[in-house]
């Protein structure tokens, strides 16, 4: 069955890179994840659309992967197709409007904007996600979020229809967007920025980079903040005050540098991450009565 799909996919998508039984730990920031039946890197909107249509017609599940910086993929991997967007990476501008392919790294879009003296994306200069992942999550940092600068997106519906969705219809909230509910595949995001002075932009970026480097364990694999900010609290502080920093399950431990992060210190697996997350949630709930909700997404088979 897989062989038959492989041949059909290869003739349907001549411009895409198709790998079979591909280890996903190579593509995630946590370095975890079993294999994908099919790992398809698309280079065109047409191939992205045709992949979704083919999968729909053949009842094959599709998982979209951006830069893998907000995902824990379980050790059993992912059945069906994993569609990677990272080659949809073109960034262009017209006046103050920036058009970014969903696979462009939001860090690169932030730098592109700086190079063109456009302000508004400085907050994103250290977020390691793709544009598609950043829209999906309404990523944000240091007081800024995607919602502040996004105008609209071009996306494909699971049925293969290419649509434009304006910001208001995306219902962007704290780490939320309609993209999550509707299973859209984001192809491109359009941002409206403001003309500014390149030196000012750079100095904001320098300051934020310094803050990030001094507080976050960027030298080790992680998925960034594991938990959302609970109303009225900081997840990191609750975890720290529960004496959980350095607590390790398998090869994954609560970072000693930033309690909101869990770092893969010794060949940790998806199940190590899941077990540590559950443990931290239990301990914090017992001690403070606060339920920590995950920000990171856990997908795939055990
Ligand atoms: C060290 C570190 C620091 C971080 N700091 C921040 C931070 O400051 N602020 C913040 O908000 N986040 C932060 N993150 C988390 C992460 O970078 C963001 O959530 C980012 O937006 C995820 O993008 P991605 O491309 O890596 O998405 P992935 O991890 O690849 O995917 C995340 C979700 O988005 C979906 N997705 C990805 N691309 C698309 C697309 N084109 N269309 C539809 N769905 C898509 C996936 O299916 C998945 O469900 C950090 C992570 C790390 C590792």
mmCIF file of C-alpha atoms and ligand atoms in Angstrom:
data_model
loop_
_atom_site.group_PDB
_atom_site.id
_atom_site.type_symbol
_atom_site.label_atom_id
_atom_site.label_comp_id
_atom_site.label_asym_id
_atom_site.label_seq_id
_atom_site.Cartn_x
_atom_site.Cartn_y
_atom_site.Cartn_z
ATOM 1 C CA UNK A 1 0.000 0.000 0.000
ATOM 2 C CA UNK A 2 2.773 2.450 1.002
ATOM 3 C CA UNK A 3 4.743 1.556 -2.136
ATOM 4 C CA UNK A 4 1.698 2.261 -4.296
ATOM 5 C CA UNK A 5 1.224 5.681 -2.662
ATOM 6 C CA UNK A 6 4.926 6.405 -3.004
ATOM 7 C CA UNK A 7 4.783 5.906 -6.777
ATOM 8 C CA UNK A 8 1.586 7.928 -7.118
ATOM 9 C CA UNK A 9 2.947 10.775 -4.987
ATOM 10 C CA UNK A 10 6.191 10.871 -6.967
ATOM 11 C CA UNK A 11 4.376 11.226 -10.282
ATOM 12 C CA UNK A 12 1.869 13.744 -8.835
ATOM 13 C CA UNK A 13 4.583 15.909 -7.231
ATOM 14 C CA UNK A 14 7.606 15.919 -9.538
ATOM 15 C CA UNK A 15 8.938 19.139 -7.980
ATOM 16 C CA UNK A 16 8.736 17.961 -4.375
ATOM 17 C CA UNK A 17 11.198 15.979 -2.315
ATOM 18 C CA UNK A 18 9.583 12.793 -1.025
ATOM 19 C CA UNK A 19 11.251 10.656 1.617
ATOM 20 C CA UNK A 20 9.848 7.395 2.948
ATOM 21 C CA UNK A 21 10.071 6.249 6.573
ATOM 22 C CA UNK A 22 11.964 9.383 7.509
ATOM 23 C CA UNK A 23 13.150 9.968 11.121
ATOM 24 C CA UNK A 24 11.438 13.093 12.413
ATOM 25 C CA UNK A 25 13.863 13.700 15.252
ATOM 26 C CA UNK A 26 16.083 15.277 12.593
ATOM 27 C CA UNK A 27 13.511 18.025 12.138
ATOM 28 C CA UNK A 28 12.418 18.934 15.653
ATOM 29 C CA UNK A 29 14.068 21.301 18.101
ATOM 30 C CA UNK A 30 13.660 18.733 20.871
ATOM 31 C CA UNK A 31 15.416 16.075 18.738
ATOM 32 C CA UNK A 32 12.566 13.655 19.418
ATOM 33 C CA UNK A 33 10.140 11.817 17.189
ATOM 34 C CA UNK A 34 9.827 8.492 15.393
ATOM 35 C CA UNK A 35 9.514 8.123 11.643
ATOM 36 C CA UNK A 36 7.056 9.592 9.150
ATOM 37 C CA UNK A 37 5.600 7.246 6.542
ATOM 38 C CA UNK A 38 6.086 10.009 3.967
ATOM 39 C CA UNK A 39 8.027 13.209 4.489
ATOM 40 C CA UNK A 40 7.288 15.624 1.676
ATOM 41 C CA UNK A 41 9.073 18.925 1.201
ATOM 42 C CA UNK A 42 7.027 21.038 -1.205
ATOM 43 C CA UNK A 43 8.581 23.790 -3.307
ATOM 44 C CA UNK A 44 5.400 25.270 -4.819
ATOM 45 C CA UNK A 45 1.896 26.236 -3.723
ATOM 46 C CA UNK A 46 0.550 23.942 -6.419
ATOM 47 C CA UNK A 47 2.334 20.906 -4.940
ATOM 48 C CA UNK A 48 1.140 21.814 -1.445
ATOM 49 C CA UNK A 49 -2.424 21.964 -2.710
ATOM 50 C CA UNK A 50 -2.115 18.748 -4.736
ATOM 51 C CA UNK A 51 -0.677 16.902 -1.732
ATOM 52 C CA UNK A 52 -3.705 17.877 0.360
ATOM 53 C CA UNK A 53 -6.150 16.882 -2.379
ATOM 54 C CA UNK A 54 -4.422 13.522 -2.940
ATOM 55 C CA UNK A 55 -4.396 12.775 0.782
ATOM 56 C CA UNK A 56 -8.045 13.742 1.168
ATOM 57 C CA UNK A 57 -9.079 11.510 -1.743
ATOM 58 C CA UNK A 58 -7.085 8.578 -0.387
ATOM 59 C CA UNK A 59 -7.945 9.114 3.252
ATOM 60 C CA UNK A 60 -4.298 9.647 4.205
ATOM 61 C CA UNK A 61 -3.699 11.808 7.307
ATOM 62 C CA UNK A 62 -1.589 14.933 6.754
ATOM 63 C CA UNK A 63 0.532 16.694 9.360
ATOM 64 C CA UNK A 64 2.064 20.090 8.597
ATOM 65 C CA UNK A 65 5.574 20.684 9.838
ATOM 66 C CA UNK A 66 7.202 24.095 9.854
ATOM 67 C CA UNK A 67 10.507 24.513 11.647
ATOM 68 C CA UNK A 68 9.623 21.975 14.367
ATOM 69 C CA UNK A 69 10.249 24.403 17.232
ATOM 70 C CA UNK A 70 6.927 24.000 19.014
ATOM 71 C CA UNK A 71 6.426 20.288 18.697
ATOM 72 C CA UNK A 72 7.096 17.130 20.607
ATOM 73 C CA UNK A 73 6.690 14.245 18.214
ATOM 74 C CA UNK A 74 6.077 10.931 19.925
ATOM 75 C CA UNK A 75 8.448 8.008 19.467
ATOM 76 C CA UNK A 76 6.040 6.000 17.270
ATOM 77 C CA UNK A 77 6.254 8.701 14.609
ATOM 78 C CA UNK A 78 3.513 9.916 12.301
ATOM 79 C CA UNK A 79 1.394 7.863 9.986
ATOM 80 C CA UNK A 80 0.552 9.213 6.567
ATOM 81 C CA UNK A 81 2.139 12.332 5.168
ATOM 82 C CA UNK A 82 4.210 14.938 6.946
ATOM 83 C CA UNK A 83 4.239 18.004 4.721
ATOM 84 C CA UNK A 84 7.147 20.340 5.292
ATOM 85 C CA UNK A 85 6.861 23.962 4.215
ATOM 86 C CA UNK A 86 10.410 25.201 4.720
ATOM 87 C CA UNK A 87 11.132 25.623 1.000
ATOM 88 C CA UNK A 88 8.205 28.039 0.596
ATOM 89 C CA UNK A 89 10.547 30.700 1.857
ATOM 90 C CA UNK A 90 10.386 33.695 -0.440
ATOM 91 C CA UNK A 91 10.295 37.117 1.248
ATOM 92 C CA UNK A 92 9.480 40.247 -0.767
ATOM 93 C CA UNK A 93 8.178 43.743 -0.072
ATOM 94 C CA UNK A 94 6.109 46.439 -1.700
ATOM 95 C CA UNK A 95 6.287 49.677 0.227
ATOM 96 C CA UNK A 96 5.615 48.890 3.882
ATOM 97 C CA UNK A 97 4.018 45.558 3.064
ATOM 98 C CA UNK A 98 6.087 42.389 3.459
ATOM 99 C CA UNK A 99 5.062 39.124 1.807
ATOM 100 C CA UNK A 100 6.584 36.088 3.489
ATOM 101 C CA UNK A 101 6.345 32.457 2.423
ATOM 102 C CA UNK A 102 5.103 30.170 5.173
ATOM 103 C CA UNK A 103 8.424 28.329 5.293
ATOM 104 C CA UNK A 104 10.546 31.430 5.768
ATOM 105 C CA UNK A 105 11.927 31.622 9.276
ATOM 106 C CA UNK A 106 10.253 34.466 11.149
ATOM 107 C CA UNK A 107 13.777 35.440 12.291
ATOM 108 C CA UNK A 108 14.709 35.962 8.645
ATOM 109 C CA UNK A 109 11.570 38.016 8.010
ATOM 110 C CA UNK A 110 12.457 40.146 11.018
ATOM 111 C CA UNK A 111 15.979 40.689 9.603
ATOM 112 C CA UNK A 112 14.600 41.381 6.123
ATOM 113 C CA UNK A 113 12.327 44.048 7.612
ATOM 114 C CA UNK A 114 15.283 45.596 9.451
ATOM 115 C CA UNK A 115 17.355 45.619 6.257
ATOM 116 C CA UNK A 116 14.530 47.563 4.595
ATOM 117 C CA UNK A 117 14.158 49.948 7.550
ATOM 118 C CA UNK A 118 10.743 48.541 8.416
ATOM 119 C CA UNK A 119 9.724 48.309 12.056
ATOM 120 C CA UNK A 120 7.192 45.982 13.736
ATOM 121 C CA UNK A 121 8.814 42.548 13.658
ATOM 122 C CA UNK A 122 11.662 43.235 16.085
ATOM 123 C CA UNK A 123 9.879 41.141 18.742
ATOM 124 C CA UNK A 124 10.269 38.079 16.479
ATOM 125 C CA UNK A 125 14.028 38.344 16.016
ATOM 126 C CA UNK A 126 14.666 35.339 18.282
ATOM 127 C CA UNK A 127 11.597 33.158 17.689
ATOM 128 C CA UNK A 128 12.902 30.079 15.898
ATOM 129 C CA UNK A 129 9.674 29.188 14.064
ATOM 130 C CA UNK A 130 8.576 29.454 10.450
ATOM 131 C CA UNK A 131 6.077 32.076 9.325
ATOM 132 C CA UNK A 132 3.355 29.414 9.038
ATOM 133 C CA UNK A 133 4.053 28.132 12.552
ATOM 134 C CA UNK A 134 4.154 31.680 13.887
ATOM 135 C CA UNK A 135 0.729 32.473 12.409
ATOM 136 C CA UNK A 136 -0.665 29.132 13.584
ATOM 137 C CA UNK A 137 0.493 29.887 17.142
ATOM 138 C CA UNK A 138 0.127 33.680 16.983
ATOM 139 C CA UNK A 139 3.694 33.645 18.248
ATOM 140 C CA UNK A 140 4.808 36.505 20.426
ATOM 141 C CA UNK A 141 7.574 37.758 22.660
ATOM 142 C CA UNK A 142 8.512 40.800 24.703
ATOM 143 C CA UNK A 143 5.178 42.552 24.267
ATOM 144 C CA UNK A 144 4.754 41.934 20.537
ATOM 145 C CA UNK A 145 2.784 39.273 18.682
ATOM 146 C CA UNK A 146 2.026 38.270 15.106
ATOM 147 C CA UNK A 147 -1.463 39.741 15.500
ATOM 148 C CA UNK A 148 0.036 43.260 15.722
ATOM 149 C CA UNK A 149 1.507 43.213 12.219
ATOM 150 C CA UNK A 150 -0.384 40.598 10.217
ATOM 151 C CA UNK A 151 -2.793 41.773 7.510
ATOM 152 C CA UNK A 152 -3.886 38.499 5.933
ATOM 153 C CA UNK A 153 -2.773 35.033 4.946
ATOM 154 C CA UNK A 154 -3.051 32.886 1.869
ATOM 155 C CA UNK A 155 -3.862 29.329 2.846
ATOM 156 C CA UNK A 156 -5.120 26.020 1.481
ATOM 157 C CA UNK A 157 -8.126 24.353 3.050
ATOM 158 C CA UNK A 158 -7.987 20.588 3.712
ATOM 159 C CA UNK A 159 -10.169 20.231 0.591
ATOM 160 C CA UNK A 160 -7.474 21.912 -1.519
ATOM 161 C CA UNK A 161 -9.096 25.328 -2.016
ATOM 162 C CA UNK A 162 -6.699 28.283 -1.966
ATOM 163 C CA UNK A 163 -8.192 31.099 0.113
ATOM 164 C CA UNK A 164 -7.255 34.493 1.515
ATOM 165 C CA UNK A 165 -8.139 35.065 5.159
ATOM 166 C CA UNK A 166 -7.990 38.527 6.711
ATOM 167 C CA UNK A 167 -6.576 39.078 10.171
ATOM 168 C CA UNK A 168 -9.971 39.644 11.810
ATOM 169 C CA UNK A 169 -11.239 36.306 10.554
ATOM 170 C CA UNK A 170 -8.192 34.527 11.961
ATOM 171 C CA UNK A 171 -9.304 35.282 15.565
ATOM 172 C CA UNK A 172 -5.726 35.566 16.755
ATOM 173 C CA UNK A 173 -5.487 35.216 20.525
ATOM 174 C CA UNK A 174 -2.916 34.091 23.064
ATOM 175 C CA UNK A 175 -1.154 31.274 21.131
ATOM 176 C CA UNK A 176 -4.375 30.685 19.206
ATOM 177 C CA UNK A 177 -5.687 31.161 15.674
ATOM 178 C CA UNK A 178 -8.450 29.850 13.452
ATOM 179 C CA UNK A 179 -5.728 28.035 11.478
ATOM 180 C CA UNK A 180 -5.652 25.504 14.336
ATOM 181 C CA UNK A 181 -9.378 24.775 14.224
ATOM 182 C CA UNK A 182 -9.801 24.774 10.445
ATOM 183 C CA UNK A 183 -6.674 22.806 9.575
ATOM 184 C CA UNK A 184 -5.574 25.384 7.048
ATOM 185 C CA UNK A 185 -2.150 25.050 5.510
ATOM 186 C CA UNK A 186 -0.688 28.551 5.562
ATOM 187 C CA UNK A 187 1.155 29.335 2.308
ATOM 188 C CA UNK A 188 2.003 32.983 2.773
ATOM 189 C CA UNK A 189 1.571 35.750 5.345
ATOM 190 C CA UNK A 190 1.298 39.433 4.576
ATOM 191 C CA UNK A 191 2.565 41.915 7.156
ATOM 192 C CA UNK A 192 2.108 45.678 7.323
ATOM 193 C CA UNK A 193 5.082 47.401 8.952
ATOM 194 C CA UNK A 194 6.150 50.966 9.601
ATOM 195 C CA UNK A 195 9.034 52.895 8.140
ATOM 196 C CA UNK A 196 11.692 53.510 10.725
ATOM 197 C CA UNK A 197 15.360 53.992 11.331
ATOM 198 C CA UNK A 198 17.519 50.934 10.808
ATOM 199 C CA UNK A 199 19.767 51.698 13.776
ATOM 200 C CA UNK A 200 16.801 51.964 16.125
ATOM 201 C CA UNK A 201 15.431 48.683 14.860
ATOM 202 C CA UNK A 202 18.818 47.013 15.310
ATOM 203 C CA UNK A 203 19.216 48.314 18.829
ATOM 204 C CA UNK A 204 15.816 46.891 19.859
ATOM 205 C CA UNK A 205 16.800 43.574 18.290
ATOM 206 C CA UNK A 206 20.146 43.603 20.096
ATOM 207 C CA UNK A 207 18.446 44.240 23.414
ATOM 208 C CA UNK A 208 15.913 41.450 22.926
ATOM 209 C CA UNK A 209 18.627 39.045 21.777
ATOM 210 C CA UNK A 210 20.656 39.838 24.876
ATOM 211 C CA UNK A 211 17.615 39.236 27.109
ATOM 212 C CA UNK A 212 16.886 35.926 25.401
ATOM 213 C CA UNK A 213 20.467 34.681 25.495
ATOM 214 C CA UNK A 214 20.897 35.565 29.144
ATOM 215 C CA UNK A 215 17.643 33.886 30.265
ATOM 216 C CA UNK A 216 17.047 30.925 27.957
ATOM 217 C CA UNK A 217 19.000 27.654 27.592
ATOM 218 C CA UNK A 218 19.550 28.157 23.866
ATOM 219 C CA UNK A 219 22.590 25.889 23.824
ATOM 220 C CA UNK A 220 20.468 22.761 24.399
ATOM 221 C CA UNK A 221 17.597 21.183 22.426
ATOM 222 C CA UNK A 222 14.184 22.317 23.703
ATOM 223 C CA UNK A 223 10.781 23.426 22.485
ATOM 224 C CA UNK A 224 10.878 26.859 24.115
ATOM 225 C CA UNK A 225 8.295 27.531 26.819
ATOM 226 C CA UNK A 226 6.507 24.282 27.473
ATOM 227 C CA UNK A 227 3.508 25.870 29.167
ATOM 228 C CA UNK A 228 1.268 28.829 28.502
ATOM 229 C CA UNK A 229 1.234 31.706 30.952
ATOM 230 C CA UNK A 230 -1.501 30.872 33.490
ATOM 231 C CA UNK A 231 -3.681 33.916 34.275
ATOM 232 C CA UNK A 232 -2.108 35.831 37.156
ATOM 233 C CA UNK A 233 1.043 33.708 37.276
ATOM 234 C CA UNK A 234 4.223 32.845 35.419
ATOM 235 C CA UNK A 235 4.670 29.157 34.611
ATOM 236 C CA UNK A 236 8.446 29.371 35.108
ATOM 237 C CA UNK A 237 8.091 30.886 38.572
ATOM 238 C CA UNK A 238 5.569 28.252 39.702
ATOM 239 C CA UNK A 239 7.891 25.490 38.476
ATOM 240 C CA UNK A 240 10.898 27.103 40.117
ATOM 241 C CA UNK A 241 9.019 27.506 43.397
ATOM 242 C CA UNK A 242 8.085 23.834 43.222
ATOM 243 C CA UNK A 243 11.821 23.003 43.301
ATOM 244 C CA UNK A 244 11.575 21.237 39.985
ATOM 245 C CA UNK A 245 14.554 22.804 38.226
ATOM 246 C CA UNK A 246 16.983 20.070 37.280
ATOM 247 C CA UNK A 247 14.343 17.359 37.766
ATOM 248 C CA UNK A 248 15.026 14.752 35.110
ATOM 249 C CA UNK A 249 13.041 11.915 33.542
ATOM 250 C CA UNK A 250 15.038 9.775 31.118
ATOM 251 C CA UNK A 251 17.112 12.213 29.102
ATOM 252 C CA UNK A 252 14.923 15.300 29.555
ATOM 253 C CA UNK A 253 15.171 17.759 32.420
ATOM 254 C CA UNK A 254 13.580 20.966 33.619
ATOM 255 C CA UNK A 255 16.130 23.596 32.650
ATOM 256 C CA UNK A 256 18.264 24.952 35.460
ATOM 257 C CA UNK A 257 18.571 28.210 33.551
ATOM 258 C CA UNK A 258 14.866 28.813 32.811
ATOM 259 C CA UNK A 259 12.255 26.716 34.626
ATOM 260 C CA UNK A 260 9.723 27.153 31.802
ATOM 261 C CA UNK A 261 11.963 25.187 29.431
ATOM 262 C CA UNK A 262 12.617 21.425 29.300
ATOM 263 C CA UNK A 263 15.915 20.517 27.735
ATOM 264 C CA UNK A 264 16.991 17.316 26.071
ATOM 265 C CA UNK A 265 20.256 16.593 27.854
ATOM 266 C CA UNK A 266 20.859 12.933 27.081
ATOM 267 C CA UNK A 267 19.072 11.372 24.118
ATOM 268 C CA UNK A 268 15.677 12.101 25.630
ATOM 269 C CA UNK A 269 12.599 10.723 23.887
ATOM 270 C CA UNK A 270 9.077 11.930 23.247
ATOM 271 C CA UNK A 271 7.871 9.776 26.142
ATOM 272 C CA UNK A 272 10.467 11.316 28.476
ATOM 273 C CA UNK A 273 9.068 14.734 27.554
ATOM 274 C CA UNK A 274 5.472 13.612 28.076
ATOM 275 C CA UNK A 275 6.263 12.045 31.441
ATOM 276 C CA UNK A 276 8.161 15.125 32.641
ATOM 277 C CA UNK A 277 5.384 17.459 31.494
ATOM 278 C CA UNK A 278 2.766 15.379 33.362
ATOM 279 C CA UNK A 279 4.948 15.299 36.483
ATOM 280 C CA UNK A 280 5.475 19.066 36.482
ATOM 281 C CA UNK A 281 1.745 19.658 35.959
ATOM 282 C CA UNK A 282 0.911 17.364 38.907
ATOM 283 C CA UNK A 283 3.467 18.876 41.287
ATOM 284 C CA UNK A 284 2.513 22.476 40.457
ATOM 285 C CA UNK A 285 -1.175 21.687 40.788
ATOM 286 C CA UNK A 286 -0.684 19.984 44.159
ATOM 287 C CA UNK A 287 1.398 22.866 45.480
ATOM 288 C CA UNK A 288 -0.364 25.906 44.021
ATOM 289 C CA UNK A 289 -3.711 24.646 42.654
ATOM 290 C CA UNK A 290 -2.784 26.042 39.229
ATOM 291 C CA UNK A 291 -3.344 23.904 36.150
ATOM 292 C CA UNK A 292 -0.528 24.430 33.666
ATOM 293 C CA UNK A 293 -1.763 24.232 30.072
ATOM 294 C CA UNK A 294 0.697 23.204 27.442
ATOM 295 C CA UNK A 295 1.905 25.641 24.808
ATOM 296 C CA UNK A 296 3.935 22.971 23.022
ATOM 297 C CA UNK A 297 1.984 20.602 20.794
ATOM 298 C CA UNK A 298 2.403 16.853 21.221
ATOM 299 C CA UNK A 299 1.644 14.797 18.133
ATOM 300 C CA UNK A 300 2.223 11.350 16.673
ATOM 301 C CA UNK A 301 1.937 7.811 17.953
ATOM 302 C CA UNK A 302 3.272 6.415 21.212
HETATM 303 C C1 LIG B 1 14.396 28.190 21.991
HETATM 304 C C2 LIG B 1 12.961 28.501 21.635
HETATM 305 C C3 LIG B 1 12.442 29.747 21.905
HETATM 306 C C4 LIG B 1 11.108 30.058 21.574
HETATM 307 N N1 LIG B 1 10.636 31.299 21.852
HETATM 308 C C5 LIG B 1 9.365 31.608 21.528
HETATM 309 C C6 LIG B 1 8.830 32.905 21.792
HETATM 310 O O1 LIG B 1 9.507 33.782 22.290
HETATM 311 N N2 LIG B 1 7.538 33.148 21.467
HETATM 312 C C7 LIG B 1 6.745 32.194 20.899
HETATM 313 O O2 LIG B 1 5.575 32.485 20.607
HETATM 314 N N3 LIG B 1 7.215 30.961 20.647
HETATM 315 C C8 LIG B 1 8.492 30.643 20.934
HETATM 316 N N4 LIG B 1 8.972 29.396 20.665
HETATM 317 C C9 LIG B 1 8.068 28.387 20.100
HETATM 318 C C10 LIG B 1 8.028 28.327 18.560
HETATM 319 O O3 LIG B 1 9.215 28.866 17.986
HETATM 320 C C11 LIG B 1 6.815 29.061 18.002
HETATM 321 O O4 LIG B 1 5.620 28.498 18.497
HETATM 322 C C12 LIG B 1 6.772 29.014 16.475
HETATM 323 O O5 LIG B 1 5.752 29.848 16.044
HETATM 324 C C13 LIG B 1 6.536 27.611 15.922
HETATM 325 O O6 LIG B 1 6.796 27.640 14.528
HETATM 326 P P1 LIG B 1 7.347 26.346 13.768
HETATM 327 O O7 LIG B 1 7.464 26.663 12.321
HETATM 328 O O8 LIG B 1 8.555 25.825 14.418
HETATM 329 O O9 LIG B 1 6.135 25.373 13.989
HETATM 330 P P2 LIG B 1 6.161 23.760 14.210
HETATM 331 O O10 LIG B 1 6.760 23.431 15.514
HETATM 332 O O11 LIG B 1 6.761 23.144 12.989
HETATM 333 O O12 LIG B 1 4.629 23.492 14.257
HETATM 334 C C14 LIG B 1 3.818 24.008 15.300
HETATM 335 C C15 LIG B 1 2.362 23.889 14.877
HETATM 336 O O13 LIG B 1 2.143 24.768 13.782
HETATM 337 C C16 LIG B 1 1.598 24.067 12.678
HETATM 338 N N5 LIG B 1 2.138 24.660 11.454
HETATM 339 C C17 LIG B 1 3.447 24.936 11.148
HETATM 340 N N6 LIG B 1 3.521 25.496 9.929
HETATM 341 C C18 LIG B 1 2.256 25.582 9.457
HETATM 342 C C19 LIG B 1 1.683 26.063 8.240
HETATM 343 N N7 LIG B 1 2.427 26.560 7.238
HETATM 344 N N8 LIG B 1 0.345 25.994 8.087
HETATM 345 C C20 LIG B 1 -0.433 25.478 9.086
HETATM 346 N N9 LIG B 1 0.045 24.994 10.234
HETATM 347 C C21 LIG B 1 1.372 25.050 10.426
HETATM 348 C C22 LIG B 1 2.063 22.623 12.867
HETATM 349 O O14 LIG B 1 1.195 21.709 12.240
HETATM 350 C C23 LIG B 1 2.030 22.484 14.383
HETATM 351 O O15 LIG B 1 0.748 22.125 14.844
HETATM 352 C C24 LIG B 1 10.291 29.071 20.968
HETATM 353 C C25 LIG B 1 10.836 27.800 20.696
HETATM 354 C C26 LIG B 1 12.147 27.512 21.017
HETATM 355 C C27 LIG B 1 12.697 26.162 20.683
#
